[in-house]
Coordinates of C-alpha atoms and ligand atoms in Angstrom, one line a residue:
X979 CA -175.4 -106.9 -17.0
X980 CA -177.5 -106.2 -14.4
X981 CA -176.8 -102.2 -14.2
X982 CA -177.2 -102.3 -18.7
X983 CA -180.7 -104.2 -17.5
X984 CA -181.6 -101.2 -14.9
X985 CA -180.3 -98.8 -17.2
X986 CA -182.6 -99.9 -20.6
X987 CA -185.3 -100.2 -18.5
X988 CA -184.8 -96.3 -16.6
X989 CA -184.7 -94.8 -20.0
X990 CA -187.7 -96.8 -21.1
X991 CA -189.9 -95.7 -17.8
X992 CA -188.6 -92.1 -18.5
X993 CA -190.3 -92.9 -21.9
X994 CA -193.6 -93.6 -20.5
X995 CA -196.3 -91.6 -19.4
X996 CA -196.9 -91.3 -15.9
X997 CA -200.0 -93.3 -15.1
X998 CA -202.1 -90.9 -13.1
X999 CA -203.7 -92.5 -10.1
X1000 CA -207.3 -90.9 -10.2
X1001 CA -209.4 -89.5 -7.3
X1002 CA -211.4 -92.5 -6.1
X1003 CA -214.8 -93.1 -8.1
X1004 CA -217.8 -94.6 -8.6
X1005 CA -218.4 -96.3 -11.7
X1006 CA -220.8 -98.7 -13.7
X1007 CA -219.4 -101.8 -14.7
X1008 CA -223.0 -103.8 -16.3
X1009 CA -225.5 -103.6 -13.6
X1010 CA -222.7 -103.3 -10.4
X1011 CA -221.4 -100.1 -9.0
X1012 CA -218.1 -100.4 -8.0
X1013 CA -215.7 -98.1 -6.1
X1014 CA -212.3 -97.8 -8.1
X1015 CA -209.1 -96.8 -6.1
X1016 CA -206.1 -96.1 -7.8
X1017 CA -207.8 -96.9 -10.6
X1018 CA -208.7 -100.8 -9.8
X1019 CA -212.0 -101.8 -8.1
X1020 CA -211.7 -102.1 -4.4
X1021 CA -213.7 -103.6 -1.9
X1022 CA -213.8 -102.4 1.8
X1023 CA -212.6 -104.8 4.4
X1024 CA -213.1 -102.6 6.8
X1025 CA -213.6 -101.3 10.8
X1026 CA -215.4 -98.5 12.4
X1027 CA -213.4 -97.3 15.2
X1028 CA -215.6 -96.8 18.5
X1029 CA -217.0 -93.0 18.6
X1030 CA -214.4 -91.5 20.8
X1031 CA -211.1 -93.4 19.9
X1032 CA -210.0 -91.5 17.5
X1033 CA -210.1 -88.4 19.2
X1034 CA -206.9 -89.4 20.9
X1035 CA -203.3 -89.9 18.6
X1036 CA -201.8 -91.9 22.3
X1037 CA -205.3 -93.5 22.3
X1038 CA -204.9 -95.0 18.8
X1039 CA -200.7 -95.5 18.7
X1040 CA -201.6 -99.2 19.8
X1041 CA -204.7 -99.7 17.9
X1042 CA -203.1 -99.6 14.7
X1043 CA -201.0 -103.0 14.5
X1044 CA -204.5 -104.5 15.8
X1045 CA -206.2 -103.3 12.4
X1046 CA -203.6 -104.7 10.7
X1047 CA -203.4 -108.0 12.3
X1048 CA -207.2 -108.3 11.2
X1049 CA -206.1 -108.0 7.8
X1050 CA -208.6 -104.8 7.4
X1051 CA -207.4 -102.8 3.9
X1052 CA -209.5 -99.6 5.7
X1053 CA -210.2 -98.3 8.8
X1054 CA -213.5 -96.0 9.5
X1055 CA -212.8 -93.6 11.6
X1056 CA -214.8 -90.1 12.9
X1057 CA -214.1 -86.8 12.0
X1058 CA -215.7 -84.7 14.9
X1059 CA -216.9 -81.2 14.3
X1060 CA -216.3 -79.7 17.9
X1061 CA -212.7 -80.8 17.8
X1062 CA -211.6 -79.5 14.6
X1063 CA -213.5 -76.6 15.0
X1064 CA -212.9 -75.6 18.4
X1065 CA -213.6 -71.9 17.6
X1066 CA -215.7 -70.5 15.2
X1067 CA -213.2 -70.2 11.7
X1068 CA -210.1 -71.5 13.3
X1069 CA -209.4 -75.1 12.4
X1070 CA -207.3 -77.8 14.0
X1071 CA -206.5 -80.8 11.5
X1072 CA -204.0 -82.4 13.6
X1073 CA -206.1 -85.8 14.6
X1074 CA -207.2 -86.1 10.5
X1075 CA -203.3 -85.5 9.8
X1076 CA -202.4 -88.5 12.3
X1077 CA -205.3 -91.1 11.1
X1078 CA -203.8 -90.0 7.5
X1079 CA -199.8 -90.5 8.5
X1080 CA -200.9 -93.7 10.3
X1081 CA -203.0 -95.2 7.2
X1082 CA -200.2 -95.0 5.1
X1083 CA -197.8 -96.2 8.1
X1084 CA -200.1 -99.7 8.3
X1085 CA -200.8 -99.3 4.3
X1086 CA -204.8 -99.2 4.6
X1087 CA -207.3 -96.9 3.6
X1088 CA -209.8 -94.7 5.4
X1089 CA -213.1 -93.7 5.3
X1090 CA -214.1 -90.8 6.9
X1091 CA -217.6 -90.2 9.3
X1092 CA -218.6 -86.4 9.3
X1093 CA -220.1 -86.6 13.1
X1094 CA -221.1 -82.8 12.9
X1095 CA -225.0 -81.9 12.9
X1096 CA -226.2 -85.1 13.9
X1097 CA -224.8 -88.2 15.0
X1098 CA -227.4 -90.6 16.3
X1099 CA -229.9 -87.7 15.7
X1100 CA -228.4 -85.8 18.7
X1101 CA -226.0 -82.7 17.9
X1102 CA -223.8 -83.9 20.4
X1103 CA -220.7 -83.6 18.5
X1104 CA -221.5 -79.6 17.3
X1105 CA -218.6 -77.1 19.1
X1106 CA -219.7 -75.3 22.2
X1107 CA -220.0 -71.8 20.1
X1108 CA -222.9 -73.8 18.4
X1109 CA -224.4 -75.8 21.6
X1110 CA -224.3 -72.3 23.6
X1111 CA -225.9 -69.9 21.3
X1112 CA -229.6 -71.6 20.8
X1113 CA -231.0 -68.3 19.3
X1114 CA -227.9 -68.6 16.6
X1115 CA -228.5 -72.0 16.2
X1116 CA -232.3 -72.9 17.1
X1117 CA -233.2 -76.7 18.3
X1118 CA -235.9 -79.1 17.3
X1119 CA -238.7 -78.5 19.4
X1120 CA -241.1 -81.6 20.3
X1121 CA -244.9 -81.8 20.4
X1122 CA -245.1 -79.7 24.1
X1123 CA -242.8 -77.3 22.7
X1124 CA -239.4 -78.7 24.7
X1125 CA -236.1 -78.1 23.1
X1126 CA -233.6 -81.1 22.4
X1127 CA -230.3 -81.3 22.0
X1128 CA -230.8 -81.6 18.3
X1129 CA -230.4 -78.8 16.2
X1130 CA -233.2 -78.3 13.7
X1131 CA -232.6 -78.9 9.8
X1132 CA -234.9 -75.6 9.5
X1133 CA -232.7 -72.9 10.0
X1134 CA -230.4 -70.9 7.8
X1135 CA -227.6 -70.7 10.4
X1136 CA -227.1 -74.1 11.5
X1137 CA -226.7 -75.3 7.7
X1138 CA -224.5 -72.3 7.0
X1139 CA -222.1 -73.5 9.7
X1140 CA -221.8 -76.9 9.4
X1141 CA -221.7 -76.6 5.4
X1142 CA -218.6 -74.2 6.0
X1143 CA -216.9 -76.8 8.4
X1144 CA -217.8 -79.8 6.0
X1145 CA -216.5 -77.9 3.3
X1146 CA -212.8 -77.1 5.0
X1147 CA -212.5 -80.6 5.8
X1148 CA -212.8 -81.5 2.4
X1149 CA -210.7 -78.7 1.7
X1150 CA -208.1 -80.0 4.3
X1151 CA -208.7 -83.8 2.8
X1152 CA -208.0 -82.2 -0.9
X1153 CA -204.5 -80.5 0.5
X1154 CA -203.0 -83.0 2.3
X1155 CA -204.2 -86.4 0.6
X1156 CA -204.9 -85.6 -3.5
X1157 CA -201.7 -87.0 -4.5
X1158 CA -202.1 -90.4 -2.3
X1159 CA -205.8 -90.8 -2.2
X1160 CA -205.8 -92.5 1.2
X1161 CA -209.3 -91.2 2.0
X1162 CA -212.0 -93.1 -0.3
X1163 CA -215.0 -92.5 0.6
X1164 CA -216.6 -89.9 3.0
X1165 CA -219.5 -90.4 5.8
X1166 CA -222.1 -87.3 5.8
X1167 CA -223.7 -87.0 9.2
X1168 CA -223.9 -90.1 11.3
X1169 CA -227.0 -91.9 11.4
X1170 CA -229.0 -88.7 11.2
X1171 CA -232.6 -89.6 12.5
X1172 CA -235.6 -87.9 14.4
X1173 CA -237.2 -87.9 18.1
X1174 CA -238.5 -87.9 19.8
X1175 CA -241.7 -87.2 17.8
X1176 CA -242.0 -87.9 14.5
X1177 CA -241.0 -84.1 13.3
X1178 CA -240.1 -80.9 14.6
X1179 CA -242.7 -78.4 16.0
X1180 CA -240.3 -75.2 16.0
X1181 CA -242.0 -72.2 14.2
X1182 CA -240.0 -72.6 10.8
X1183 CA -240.9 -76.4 10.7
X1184 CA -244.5 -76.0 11.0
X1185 CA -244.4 -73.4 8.5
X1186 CA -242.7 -75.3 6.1
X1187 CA -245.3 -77.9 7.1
X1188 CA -247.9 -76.0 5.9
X1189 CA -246.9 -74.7 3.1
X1190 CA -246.3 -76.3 -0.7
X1191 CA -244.9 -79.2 -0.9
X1192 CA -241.1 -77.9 -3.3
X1193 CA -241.5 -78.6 -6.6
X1194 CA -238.2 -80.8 -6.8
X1195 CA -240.1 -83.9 -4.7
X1196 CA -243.6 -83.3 -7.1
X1197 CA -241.4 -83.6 -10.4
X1198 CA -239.5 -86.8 -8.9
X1199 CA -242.7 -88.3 -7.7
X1200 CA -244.1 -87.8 -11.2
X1201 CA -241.2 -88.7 -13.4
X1202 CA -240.0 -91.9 -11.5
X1203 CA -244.2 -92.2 -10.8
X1204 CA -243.9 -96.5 -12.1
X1205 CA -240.4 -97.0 -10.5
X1206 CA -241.4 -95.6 -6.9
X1207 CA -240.2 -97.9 -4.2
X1208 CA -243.9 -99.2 -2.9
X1209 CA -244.2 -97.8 0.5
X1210 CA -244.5 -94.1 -1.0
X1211 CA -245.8 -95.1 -3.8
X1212 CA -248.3 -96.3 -1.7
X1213 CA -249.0 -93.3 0.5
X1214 CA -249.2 -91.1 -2.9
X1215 CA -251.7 -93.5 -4.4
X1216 CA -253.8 -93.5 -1.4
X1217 CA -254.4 -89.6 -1.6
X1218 CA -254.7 -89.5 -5.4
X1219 CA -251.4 -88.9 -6.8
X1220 CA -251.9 -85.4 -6.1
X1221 CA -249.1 -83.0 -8.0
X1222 CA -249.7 -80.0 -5.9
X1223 CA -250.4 -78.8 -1.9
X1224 CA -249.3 -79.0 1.5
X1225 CA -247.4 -81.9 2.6
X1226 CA -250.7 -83.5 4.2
X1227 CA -252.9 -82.8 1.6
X1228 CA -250.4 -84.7 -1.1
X1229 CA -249.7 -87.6 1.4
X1230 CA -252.8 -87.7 3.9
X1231 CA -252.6 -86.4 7.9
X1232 CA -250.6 -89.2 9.7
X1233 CA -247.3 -89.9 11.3
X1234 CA -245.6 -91.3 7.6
X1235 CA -246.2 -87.9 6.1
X1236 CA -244.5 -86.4 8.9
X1237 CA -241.8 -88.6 8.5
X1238 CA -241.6 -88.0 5.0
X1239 CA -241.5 -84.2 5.6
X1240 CA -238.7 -84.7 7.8
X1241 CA -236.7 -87.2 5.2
X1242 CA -237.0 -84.5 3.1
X1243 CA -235.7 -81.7 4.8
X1244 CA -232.7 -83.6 6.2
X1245 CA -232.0 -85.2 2.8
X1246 CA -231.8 -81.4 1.8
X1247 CA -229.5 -80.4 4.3
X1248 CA -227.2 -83.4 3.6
X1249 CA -227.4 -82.6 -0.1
X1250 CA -225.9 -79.0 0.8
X1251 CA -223.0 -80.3 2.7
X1252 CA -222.1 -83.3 0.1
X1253 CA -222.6 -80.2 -2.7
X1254 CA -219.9 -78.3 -1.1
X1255 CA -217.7 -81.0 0.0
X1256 CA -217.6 -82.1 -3.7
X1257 CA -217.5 -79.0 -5.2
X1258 CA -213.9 -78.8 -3.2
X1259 CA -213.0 -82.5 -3.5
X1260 CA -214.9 -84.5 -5.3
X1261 CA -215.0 -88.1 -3.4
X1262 CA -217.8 -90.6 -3.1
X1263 CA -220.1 -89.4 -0.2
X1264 CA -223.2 -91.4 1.7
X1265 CA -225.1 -91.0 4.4
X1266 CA -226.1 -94.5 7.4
X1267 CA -229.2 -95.1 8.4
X1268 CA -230.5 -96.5 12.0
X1269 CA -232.7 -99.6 11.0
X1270 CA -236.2 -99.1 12.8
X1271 CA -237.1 -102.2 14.8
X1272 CA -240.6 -103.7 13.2
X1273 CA -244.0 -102.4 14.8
X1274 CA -242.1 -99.1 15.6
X1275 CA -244.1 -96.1 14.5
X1276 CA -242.1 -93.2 13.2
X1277 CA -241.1 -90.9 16.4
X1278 CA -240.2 -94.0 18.6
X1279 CA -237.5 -94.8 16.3
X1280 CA -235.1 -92.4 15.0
X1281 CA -237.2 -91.6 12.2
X1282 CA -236.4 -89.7 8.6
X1283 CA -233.1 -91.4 8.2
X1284 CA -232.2 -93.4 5.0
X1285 CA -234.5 -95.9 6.0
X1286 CA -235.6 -98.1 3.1
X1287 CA -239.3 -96.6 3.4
X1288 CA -238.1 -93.4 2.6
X1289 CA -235.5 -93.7 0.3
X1290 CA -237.4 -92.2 -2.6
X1291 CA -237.4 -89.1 -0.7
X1292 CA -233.9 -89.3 0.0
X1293 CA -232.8 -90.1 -3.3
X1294 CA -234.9 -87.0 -4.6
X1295 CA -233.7 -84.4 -2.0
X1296 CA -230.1 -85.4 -2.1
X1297 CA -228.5 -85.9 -5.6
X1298 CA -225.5 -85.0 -4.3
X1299 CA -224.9 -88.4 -2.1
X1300 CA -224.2 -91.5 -4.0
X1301 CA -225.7 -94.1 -1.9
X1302 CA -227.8 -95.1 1.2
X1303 CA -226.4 -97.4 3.7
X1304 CA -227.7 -99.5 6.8
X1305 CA -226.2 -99.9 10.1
X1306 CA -226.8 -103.4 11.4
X1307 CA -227.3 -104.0 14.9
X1308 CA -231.4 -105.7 13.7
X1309 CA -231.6 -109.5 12.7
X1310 CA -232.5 -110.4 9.6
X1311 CA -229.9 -109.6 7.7
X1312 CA -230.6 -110.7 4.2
X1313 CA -233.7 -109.0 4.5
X1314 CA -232.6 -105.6 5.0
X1315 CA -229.8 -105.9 2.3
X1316 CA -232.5 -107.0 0.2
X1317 CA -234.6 -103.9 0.9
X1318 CA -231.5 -101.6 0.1
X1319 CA -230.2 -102.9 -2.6
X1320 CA -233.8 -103.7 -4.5
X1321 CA -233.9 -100.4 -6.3
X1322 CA -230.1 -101.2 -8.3
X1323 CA -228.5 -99.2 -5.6
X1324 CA -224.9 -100.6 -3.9
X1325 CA -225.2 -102.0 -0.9
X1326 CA -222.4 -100.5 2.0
X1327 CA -222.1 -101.6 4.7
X1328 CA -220.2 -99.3 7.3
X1329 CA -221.2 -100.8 10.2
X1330 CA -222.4 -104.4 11.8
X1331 CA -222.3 -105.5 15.3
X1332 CA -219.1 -106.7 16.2
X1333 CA -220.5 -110.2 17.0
X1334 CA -220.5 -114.0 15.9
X1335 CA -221.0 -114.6 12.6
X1336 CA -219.9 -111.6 10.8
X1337 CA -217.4 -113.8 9.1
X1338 CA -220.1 -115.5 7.0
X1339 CA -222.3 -112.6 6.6
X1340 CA -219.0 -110.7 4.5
X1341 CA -218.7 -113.9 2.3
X1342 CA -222.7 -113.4 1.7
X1343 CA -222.2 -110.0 1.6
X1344 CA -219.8 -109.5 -1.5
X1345 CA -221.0 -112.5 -3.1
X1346 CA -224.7 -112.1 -3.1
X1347 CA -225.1 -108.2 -3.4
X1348 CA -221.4 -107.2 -4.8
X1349 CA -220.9 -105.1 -1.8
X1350 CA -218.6 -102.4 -1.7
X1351 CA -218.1 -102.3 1.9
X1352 CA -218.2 -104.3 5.4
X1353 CA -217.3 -103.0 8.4
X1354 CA -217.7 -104.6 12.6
X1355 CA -218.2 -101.4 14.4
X1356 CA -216.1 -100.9 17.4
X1357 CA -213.3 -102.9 15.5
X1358 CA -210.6 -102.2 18.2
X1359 CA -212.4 -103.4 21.0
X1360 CA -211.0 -107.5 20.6
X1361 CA -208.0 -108.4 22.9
X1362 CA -207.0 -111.4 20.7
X1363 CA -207.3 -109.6 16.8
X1364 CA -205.1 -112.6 15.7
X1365 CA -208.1 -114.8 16.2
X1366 CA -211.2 -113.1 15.1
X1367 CA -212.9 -114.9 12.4
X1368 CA -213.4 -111.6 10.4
X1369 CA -209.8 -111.3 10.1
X1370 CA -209.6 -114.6 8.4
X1371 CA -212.5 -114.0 6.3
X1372 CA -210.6 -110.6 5.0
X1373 CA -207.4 -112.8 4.5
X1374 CA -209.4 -115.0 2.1
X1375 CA -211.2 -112.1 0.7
X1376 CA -208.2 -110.1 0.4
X1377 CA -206.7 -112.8 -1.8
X1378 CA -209.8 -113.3 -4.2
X1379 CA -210.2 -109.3 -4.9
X1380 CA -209.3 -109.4 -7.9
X1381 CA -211.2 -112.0 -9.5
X1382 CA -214.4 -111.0 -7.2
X1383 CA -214.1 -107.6 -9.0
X1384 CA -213.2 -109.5 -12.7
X1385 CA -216.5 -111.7 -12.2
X1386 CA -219.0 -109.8 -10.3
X1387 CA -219.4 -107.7 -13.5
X1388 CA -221.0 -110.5 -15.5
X1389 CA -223.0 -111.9 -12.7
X1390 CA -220.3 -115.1 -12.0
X1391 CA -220.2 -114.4 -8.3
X1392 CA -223.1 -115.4 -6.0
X1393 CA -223.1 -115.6 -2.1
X1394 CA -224.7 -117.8 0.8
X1395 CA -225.8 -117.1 4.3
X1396 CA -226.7 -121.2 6.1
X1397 CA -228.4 -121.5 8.8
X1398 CA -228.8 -124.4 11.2
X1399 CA -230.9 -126.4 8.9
X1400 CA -231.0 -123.9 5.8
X1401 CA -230.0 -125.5 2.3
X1402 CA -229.9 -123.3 -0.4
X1403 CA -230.8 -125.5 -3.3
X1404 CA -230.2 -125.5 -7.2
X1405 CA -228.4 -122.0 -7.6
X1406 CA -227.0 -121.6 -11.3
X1407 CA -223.4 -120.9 -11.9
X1408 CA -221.2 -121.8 -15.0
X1409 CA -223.0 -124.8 -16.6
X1410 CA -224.3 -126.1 -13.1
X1411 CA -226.6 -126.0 -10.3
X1412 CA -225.3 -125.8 -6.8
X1413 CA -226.4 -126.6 -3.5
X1414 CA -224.9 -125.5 -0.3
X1415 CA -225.7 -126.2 3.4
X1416 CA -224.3 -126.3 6.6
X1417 CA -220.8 -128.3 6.9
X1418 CA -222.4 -129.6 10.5
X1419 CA -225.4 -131.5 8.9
X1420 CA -223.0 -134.0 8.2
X1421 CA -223.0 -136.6 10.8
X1422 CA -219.3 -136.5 11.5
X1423 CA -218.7 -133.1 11.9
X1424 CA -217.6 -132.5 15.3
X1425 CA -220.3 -130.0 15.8
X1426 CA -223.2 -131.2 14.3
X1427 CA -224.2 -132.4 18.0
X1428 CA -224.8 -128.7 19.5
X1429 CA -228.0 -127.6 19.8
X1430 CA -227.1 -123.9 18.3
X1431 CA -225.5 -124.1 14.8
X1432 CA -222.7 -120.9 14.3
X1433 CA -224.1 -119.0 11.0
X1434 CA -221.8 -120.5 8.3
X1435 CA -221.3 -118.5 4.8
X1436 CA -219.1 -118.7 1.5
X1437 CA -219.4 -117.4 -2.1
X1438 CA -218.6 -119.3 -5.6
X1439 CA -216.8 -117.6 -8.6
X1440 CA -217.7 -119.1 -11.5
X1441 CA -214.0 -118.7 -13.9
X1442 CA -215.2 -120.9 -16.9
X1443 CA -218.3 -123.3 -17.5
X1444 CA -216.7 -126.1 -15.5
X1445 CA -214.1 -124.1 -13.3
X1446 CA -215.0 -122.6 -9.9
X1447 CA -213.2 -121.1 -6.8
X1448 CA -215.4 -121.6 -3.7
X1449 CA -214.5 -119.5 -0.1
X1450 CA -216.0 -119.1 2.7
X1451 CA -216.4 -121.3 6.4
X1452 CA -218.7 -124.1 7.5
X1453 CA -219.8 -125.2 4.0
X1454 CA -221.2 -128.1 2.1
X1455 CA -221.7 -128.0 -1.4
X1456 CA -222.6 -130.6 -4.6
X1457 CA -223.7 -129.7 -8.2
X1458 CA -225.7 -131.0 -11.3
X1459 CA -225.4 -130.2 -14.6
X1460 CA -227.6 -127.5 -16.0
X1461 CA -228.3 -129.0 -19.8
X1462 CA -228.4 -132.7 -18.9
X1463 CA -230.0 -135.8 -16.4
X1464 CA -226.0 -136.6 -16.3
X1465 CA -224.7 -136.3 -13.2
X1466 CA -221.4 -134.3 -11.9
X1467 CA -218.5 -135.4 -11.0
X1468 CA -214.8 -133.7 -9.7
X1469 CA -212.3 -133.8 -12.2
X1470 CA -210.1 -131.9 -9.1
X1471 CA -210.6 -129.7 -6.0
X1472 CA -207.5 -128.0 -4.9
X1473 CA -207.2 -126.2 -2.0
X1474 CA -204.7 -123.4 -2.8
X1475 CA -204.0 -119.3 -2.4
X1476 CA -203.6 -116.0 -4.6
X1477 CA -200.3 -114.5 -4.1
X1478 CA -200.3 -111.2 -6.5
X1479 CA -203.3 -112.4 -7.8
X1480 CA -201.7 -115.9 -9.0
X1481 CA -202.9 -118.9 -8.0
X1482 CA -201.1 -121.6 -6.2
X1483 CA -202.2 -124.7 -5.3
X1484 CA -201.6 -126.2 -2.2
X1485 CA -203.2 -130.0 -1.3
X1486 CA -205.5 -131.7 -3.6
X1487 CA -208.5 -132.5 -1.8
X1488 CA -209.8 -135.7 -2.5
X1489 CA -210.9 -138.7 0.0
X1490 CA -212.0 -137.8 3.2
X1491 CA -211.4 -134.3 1.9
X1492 CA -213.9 -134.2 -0.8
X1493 CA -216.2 -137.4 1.1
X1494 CA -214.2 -139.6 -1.9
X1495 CA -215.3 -137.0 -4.7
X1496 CA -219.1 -136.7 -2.9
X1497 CA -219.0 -133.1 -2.6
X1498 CA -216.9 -129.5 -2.0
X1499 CA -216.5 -129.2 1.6
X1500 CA -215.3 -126.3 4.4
X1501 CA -215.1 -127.4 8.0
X1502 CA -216.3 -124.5 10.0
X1503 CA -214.4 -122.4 11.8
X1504 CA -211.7 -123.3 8.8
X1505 CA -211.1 -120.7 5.8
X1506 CA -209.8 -121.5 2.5
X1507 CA -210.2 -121.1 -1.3
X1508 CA -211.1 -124.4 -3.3
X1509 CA -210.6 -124.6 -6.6
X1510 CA -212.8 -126.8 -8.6
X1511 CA -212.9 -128.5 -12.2
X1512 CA -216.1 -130.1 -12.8
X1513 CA -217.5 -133.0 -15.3
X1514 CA -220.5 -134.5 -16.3
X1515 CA -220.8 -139.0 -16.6
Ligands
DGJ2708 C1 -224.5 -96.8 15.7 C2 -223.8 -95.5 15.5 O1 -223.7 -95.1 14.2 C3 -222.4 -95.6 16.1 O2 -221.7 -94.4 16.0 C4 -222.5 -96.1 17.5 O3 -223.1 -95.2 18.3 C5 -223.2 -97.5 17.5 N1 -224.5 -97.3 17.0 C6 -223.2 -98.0 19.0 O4 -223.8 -99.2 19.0

């Protein structure tokens, strides 16, 4: 019976057209970008790997079942120009074709980090044939006229040769991954940024300088003129919205116009290399920003990245790159997603300090913005990866993928960040208000007695009017209805788990549970899913 059963159901498969899995993509679903792998939206749980770790296959033979034990789906790893191209036109793919056999060994995904002209502003990861031959491959030069260690976005050459090394890697990426599609996503530059001045002084930079500003950044200015982001709208305004003249005459004579000179020409040269590298494989592509600490001026921060203030002028130099995305090592968190994502644009996140906390800021994270990515930097660098927080959160967020992806469409998702103290109040989902604070402002809790509250975070899926799975650590939460002066009350709260995106419930959660049907409630430094049927009295 069962060999008739196998055989029916051969001949049928044989029937059926192959389902080809697509290239990984972008696409619009309402007013949310989201990243679709093997044709199914996919969110990043991910890691960066410290700079140099992957330039070792004995380094990273133990670092692997670590990842996995963190329940990461993708691992962010390096790709470093000077080691794949050792000499000039001969290529050595042999660390990419490890992180590749490895990824598919621990079933995760990766996302590649194109450290070639400038990681952390410096060139430090450009081969010796480049780092040797200055008069090849000319450097930034600073106010007095001293060379850095940066080579300058202003020269032929240096575009020429990373653009050609960009481009085999993608070629390499196309080759030896098209069929699996375990590269996603691919990192242009790493946190490209300029000191120590504000620009370059070298002779092609300060011809540039004075000359017209290009035409391309006049007709963006003028066509997205009401949608400008308000810090260069600002700067335009001020000197007249002029359509024509050197970059100081268009923007005034002050440090912001040279960082917006410079934003421009390195969103150029990134544009050239995401060009080429799609024009060969066509994967999603980005560039990271270093966030500039406040009261910085530009020159004292590595200035001319993808920095929210100058995002207009990346977006208008570099077509080519589907998003911007911050590096957070700053405070204020919800403020810089905020800045990033205000424009429509996805917010990515493929790197955070590896620190306390990071648990609830991914619950915020994919519920409040729809995030496509997090990522801890340095993700190898925990001795005990069976009990970091962030590995539970991706447990939990691992399970609710697929109805994160179902209901973030249609704005049935939302995310919160609590504070010691913080109570995010009367937030609509389904047919009710919520309110959430911190699990420790309850008298009991064993550590609502310490004088430093751990940041506590969770999200809410709103599945029908009245039904609603709540995740997340640390959390306290009641509702109201939205239409009436009734009050709300819990039909149920089950705490429970997807297993192939089924749910199964595991103890009802009433009594002490549920404060005898008071409100929703996750101890923190617990992590579950809750599901919740609501009614009104
Ligand atoms: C941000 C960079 O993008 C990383 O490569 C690394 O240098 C970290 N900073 C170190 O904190």
């Amino acid at each position: 019976m069962k060999k008739a059963i196998f055989t029916i159901g051969f001949v049928y498969s044989c029937l059926l057209p192959a389902v080809t899995q697509e290239i990984p993509k972008l696409v619009k679903n309402g007013n949310h970008v989201q990243l679709l792998v093997e044709n199914k939206p996919f969110l990043i749980l991910g890691g960066e790997l410290g700079n140099s770790s992957a330039s070792s296959n004995d380094y990273m033979r133990s670092i692997w079942p670590r990842l996995k034990q963190m329940n990461l789906n993708t691992v962010i790893a390096p790709v470093y120009w000077e080691l794949i191209e050792p000499t000039e036109g001969k290529f050595d793919f042999s660390l990419i074709d490890s992180l590749l056999k490895n990824a598919r060994l621990f079933n995760m995904k990766l996302v590649l980090l194109w450290f070639g002209a400038w990681k952390n502003s410096m060139s430090c990861y450009a081969p010796s044939w480049v780092k040797t031959n200055t008069s090849r491959f000319p450097r930034i030069l600073d106010k007095t006229g001293g060379p850095h260690e940066i080579i300058t976005p202003f020269n032929k050459n240096n575009l020429e040769a990373d653009r050609k090394a960009f481009a085999r890697l993608m070629q390499h990426i196309k080759d030896a991954d098209s069929k699996e599609h375990t590269v996603i996503t691919v990192q242009v530059e790493n946190e490209i940024g300029m000191l120590p001045d504000a620009r370059t002084y070298d002779e092609a930079a300060n011809k540039s300088f004075n000359s017209a500003i290009p035409r391309q950044l006049l007709d963006y200015l003028v066509k997205n003129k009401n949608n400008l982001l308000p810090e260069i709208k600002s700067i335009w305004e001020a000197n007249g919205y002029k359509i024509s003249g050197s970059w100081e005459e268009v923007f005034g004579k002050s440090l912001a116009t040279d960082e917006i000179f410079m934003a421009w020409h390195y969103a150029v040269f990134a544009n050239e290399l995401a060009a080429a590298g799609k024009t060969v494989y066509n994967l999603p592509m980005f560039v990271n920003a270093a966030l500039n600490r406040p009261g910085a001026k530009p020159g004292q921060y590595p200035s001319a990245g993808p920095l929210p203030h100058v995002m207009d002028i990346w977006k208008a130099g570099a077509p080519s790159l589907d998003f911007l995305a911050p590096d957070f090592y700053n405070p204020d968190f919800k403020h810089w997603c905020d800045l990033y994502t205000r424009a429509g644009d996805p917010l990515f996140i493929p790197e955070h300090r590896f620190e306390k906390g990071i648990d609830a800021k991914a619950f915020f994270a994919f519920g409040n913005y729809n995030c496509l990515a997090f990522s801890p930097f340095s993700i190898e660098s925990t001795t005990e990866p069976e009990k970091e927080p962030i590995g539970k959160a991706y447990n939990i967020l691992t399970q609710l993928t697929p109805l994160l992806t179902k209901y973030q469409p249609v704005n049935a998702v939302k995310g919160f960040l609590i504070e010691k103290d913080s109570i995010q109040k009367d937030i609509a989902i389904g047919d009710y208000h919520f309110t959430v604070h911190h699990e420790y402002k309850m008298g009991w809790s064993p550590g609502s007695k310490e004088s430093a509250w751990p940041l506590a975070g969770g999200l809410i899926i709103a599945t029908a009017g009245d039904e609603f799975y709540v995740a997340g650590t640390g959390i306290v939460m009641t509702f109201t209805p939205k239409a009436s002066n009734k009050k709300a009350g819990f039909i149920s709260i089950d705490e429970g788990s997807f297993e192939n995106a089924a749910w199964k419930p595991g103890r009802r959660m009433n009594g002490d549970q549920d404060h005898q049907g008071r409100h929703v409630r996750i101890p923190w430094g617990e992590y579950s899913i809750q599901r919740i049927k609501l009614y009104t009295y």
